Amino acid sequence: AKISGKNALRFFDPRMQLAVQERLRLEEEIRLGLKNGEFILNFQPQLEQTEGIIGAEALVRWQHPLRGLLTPAAFIAQAEHAGLIHTLDQQVLAQACAQLARWAETPEFAHLSLSVNLSAHLLYQDNFVEGVLELLERSGADPARLKLELTETLLLDNMPEAIARMTRLKQHGIRFAIDDFGTGYSSMSYLQQLPLDQLKIDQTFIRRLPDDSSSLTIVRAICALATGLGLEVIAEGVESEPQRGMLLANGCHRYQGYLFGRPLSADAFEELVRSTEAD
Ligand code: C2E
Ligand code: CA
Ligand code: CA
Ligand code: CA
């Protein structure tokens, strides 16, 4: 039994059998959900200290016919596993572009930009650049209002290719942020090589503010790094006024987090923009 190893044991474990069936069912549901347009976007406001709401991060949600509104934790890993994540991300990008195009037609929303998450390896797919440009063109959205959030590990996977693709998109005005900055292990030299616009400080550091001095040191260093390199810096997971104050004192004046708003439906987000501008 020892030699036949984990696989054999796993195969005969009835609980595992069930898990496999459940996974296959979820996979089938995701496939169907993609076909039926059940994946929608929520919008979490991003603010600038003096300008107010400057845009949003688009966060995917699954409007499941039976289980209600599901967050990515319930389906992203399985979508990846099933090879469906590219289709999902494509739908997300298409919806993001459509939203930007709609906002551009309304004066009170025309200044908004939208950040979109790209999962691992979509960047490296054949025709990725052409695909994004086509979505933008078809929707009529302004490429300069679209920001793509990438992770360090993804970028370091194939730096030369990442640089080439990002550079081509950048020529059209698309912007790039490093998501969860500070959590991926890497040398910093890549920051000089990639055509970046923004560092997004990971929420694990923000969560420990204002009391934890080592988190403050890291946040301070990231802000100085961004400023020195001419990059924007934004903090995510900002939940309290003391956290915001501490960030501002250290040169970070862009924020995203529950303090300013949860991820909202498009309607609710637009309502929030309207109400804050009326102030
Ligand atoms: P992320 O890109 O780091 O997104 C930020 C997550 O933090 C979101 O969770 C957001 O709801 C949550 N958050 C925002 N502000 C606060 C706060 O103040 N406090 C706390 N505790 N949490 C906050 P969400 O929506 O569940 O998304 C989880 C992850 O799923 C995202 O992490 C991102 O990696 C992934 N994801 C979301 N949308 C997409 C998508 O369209 N495509 C892909 N590939 N991944 C996505
Ligand atoms: Ca993100
Ligand atoms: Ca993040
Ligand atoms: Ca994250």
Coordinates of C-alpha atoms in Angstrom, one line a residue, residues 8-178:
A8 CA -4.1 4.5 -5.4
L9 CA -5.3 5.5 -2.0
R10 CA -7.0 8.6 -3.3
F11 CA -8.7 6.6 -6.0
F12 CA -10.4 4.3 -3.6
D13 CA -11.3 6.9 -1.0
P14 CA -15.0 7.4 -1.4
R15 CA -14.8 10.9 -0.1
M16 CA -12.3 11.7 -2.8
Q17 CA -14.5 10.1 -5.3
L18 CA -17.2 12.5 -4.3
A19 CA -14.8 15.4 -4.4
V20 CA -14.0 14.5 -8.0
Q21 CA -17.6 14.3 -8.9
E22 CA -18.2 17.7 -7.3
R23 CA -15.4 19.2 -9.2
L24 CA -16.6 17.9 -12.5
R25 CA -20.1 19.2 -11.7
L26 CA -18.7 22.7 -10.9
E27 CA -16.6 22.6 -14.0
E28 CA -19.7 21.8 -16.1
E29 CA -21.6 24.6 -14.3
I30 CA -18.8 27.1 -15.0
R31 CA -18.9 26.1 -18.7
L32 CA -22.7 26.6 -18.8
G33 CA -22.4 29.9 -16.8
L34 CA -19.9 31.2 -19.3
K35 CA -22.3 30.3 -22.1
N36 CA -25.3 31.9 -20.3
G37 CA -23.5 35.1 -19.3
E38 CA -23.7 34.5 -15.6
F39 CA -20.3 36.1 -14.9
I40 CA -20.7 39.8 -14.2
L41 CA -18.5 42.6 -12.9
N42 CA -18.6 44.4 -9.6
F43 CA -16.8 47.7 -9.2
Q44 CA -14.8 48.7 -6.2
P45 CA -14.0 52.4 -6.1
Q46 CA -10.5 53.7 -6.3
L47 CA -9.9 57.2 -4.8
E48 CA -7.4 59.9 -5.0
Q49 CA -6.9 62.0 -1.9
T50 CA -8.1 65.3 -3.5
E51 CA -9.8 64.2 -6.6
G52 CA -12.2 61.6 -5.1
I53 CA -13.3 58.6 -7.1
I54 CA -11.0 58.2 -10.1
G55 CA -12.1 54.8 -11.1
A56 CA -12.7 51.2 -10.0
E57 CA -11.3 47.8 -10.0
A58 CA -13.4 45.3 -11.9
L59 CA -13.9 42.2 -9.8
V60 CA -15.7 39.2 -11.3
R61 CA -18.8 37.7 -9.7
W62 CA -20.8 34.6 -10.6
Q63 CA -24.5 35.2 -10.6
H64 CA -25.3 31.6 -10.0
P65 CA -28.8 30.5 -10.8
L66 CA -29.2 28.6 -7.5
R67 CA -26.5 29.7 -5.2
G68 CA -26.7 33.5 -5.6
L69 CA -23.7 35.9 -6.1
L70 CA -20.4 34.1 -5.7
T71 CA -17.0 35.6 -5.3
P72 CA -13.8 34.4 -7.1
A73 CA -12.8 32.1 -4.3
A74 CA -15.7 29.8 -5.2
F75 CA -14.7 29.4 -8.9
I76 CA -11.4 30.9 -10.1
A77 CA -9.2 28.0 -9.1
Q78 CA -11.6 25.5 -10.7
A79 CA -11.9 27.6 -13.8
E80 CA -8.1 27.6 -14.0
H81 CA -8.0 23.9 -13.5
A82 CA -10.5 23.3 -16.2
G83 CA -8.8 25.5 -18.7
L84 CA -11.7 27.9 -18.7
I85 CA -10.0 30.9 -17.1
H86 CA -9.0 32.4 -20.4
T87 CA -12.6 32.4 -21.6
L88 CA -13.6 34.0 -18.3
D89 CA -11.0 36.7 -18.4
Q90 CA -11.9 37.4 -22.0
Q91 CA -15.5 37.9 -21.0
V92 CA -14.4 40.1 -18.1
L93 CA -12.2 42.2 -20.4
A94 CA -15.1 42.6 -22.9
Q95 CA -17.5 43.7 -20.2
A96 CA -14.9 46.1 -18.8
C97 CA -14.4 47.7 -22.2
A98 CA -18.1 48.0 -22.7
Q99 CA -18.5 49.6 -19.3
L100 CA -15.7 52.1 -20.1
A101 CA -17.4 53.0 -23.4
R102 CA -20.7 53.6 -21.7
W103 CA -19.0 55.8 -19.0
A104 CA -17.3 57.8 -21.7
E105 CA -20.8 58.9 -23.0
T106 CA -21.8 60.4 -19.7
P107 CA -19.9 63.5 -18.5
E108 CA -20.1 62.6 -14.8
F109 CA -18.5 59.2 -15.5
A110 CA -16.2 60.1 -18.4
H111 CA -13.1 60.6 -16.1
L112 CA -13.3 57.1 -14.7
S113 CA -10.7 54.4 -15.4
L114 CA -11.0 50.7 -14.8
S115 CA -8.5 48.2 -13.5
V116 CA -8.9 44.6 -14.7
N117 CA -7.2 41.5 -13.3
L118 CA -5.4 39.1 -15.7
S119 CA -4.9 35.6 -14.5
A120 CA -1.7 33.7 -15.0
H121 CA -0.6 33.2 -18.6
L122 CA -3.4 35.0 -20.4
L123 CA -0.7 37.6 -21.2
Y124 CA 1.3 34.9 -23.0
Q125 CA -1.6 33.4 -25.0
D126 CA -1.3 33.7 -28.8
N127 CA -2.9 36.8 -30.1
F128 CA -3.4 38.3 -26.7
V129 CA -2.4 41.8 -27.8
E130 CA -4.5 41.6 -30.9
G131 CA -7.4 40.3 -28.8
V132 CA -7.3 43.2 -26.3
L133 CA -6.9 45.8 -29.1
E134 CA -9.9 44.3 -30.9
L135 CA -12.1 44.4 -27.8
L136 CA -11.2 48.0 -27.2
E137 CA -11.8 48.9 -30.8
R138 CA -15.1 47.0 -31.1
S139 CA -16.4 48.7 -27.9
G140 CA -15.1 52.1 -28.6
A141 CA -13.5 52.4 -25.2
D142 CA -10.5 54.7 -24.7
P143 CA -7.4 52.4 -24.1
A144 CA -5.9 55.0 -21.8
R145 CA -8.7 54.3 -19.3
L146 CA -8.0 50.6 -19.1
K147 CA -5.4 49.4 -16.6
L148 CA -4.3 45.8 -16.5
E149 CA -3.3 44.3 -13.2
L150 CA -0.6 41.7 -13.3
T151 CA 1.4 39.9 -10.6
E152 CA 5.1 39.7 -10.3
T153 CA 5.3 36.0 -10.6
L154 CA 3.3 36.1 -13.9
L155 CA 5.6 38.8 -15.3
L156 CA 8.8 37.0 -14.3
D157 CA 7.7 33.8 -15.9
N158 CA 8.8 35.1 -19.3
M159 CA 10.1 38.7 -19.0
P160 CA 11.2 39.3 -22.6
E161 CA 7.8 38.2 -23.9
A162 CA 6.0 40.2 -21.2
I163 CA 8.0 43.3 -22.1
A164 CA 7.3 42.9 -25.7
R165 CA 3.6 42.4 -25.3
M166 CA 3.2 45.2 -22.7
T167 CA 5.1 47.6 -24.8
R168 CA 2.8 47.0 -27.8
L169 CA -0.3 47.6 -25.7
K170 CA 1.3 50.6 -24.1
Q171 CA 1.8 52.2 -27.5
H172 CA -2.0 52.2 -27.6
G173 CA -2.3 53.9 -24.2
I174 CA -3.1 50.9 -22.1
R175 CA -1.6 51.1 -18.6
F176 CA -0.2 48.4 -16.3
A177 CA -0.2 47.8 -12.5
I178 CA 1.7 45.3 -10.4

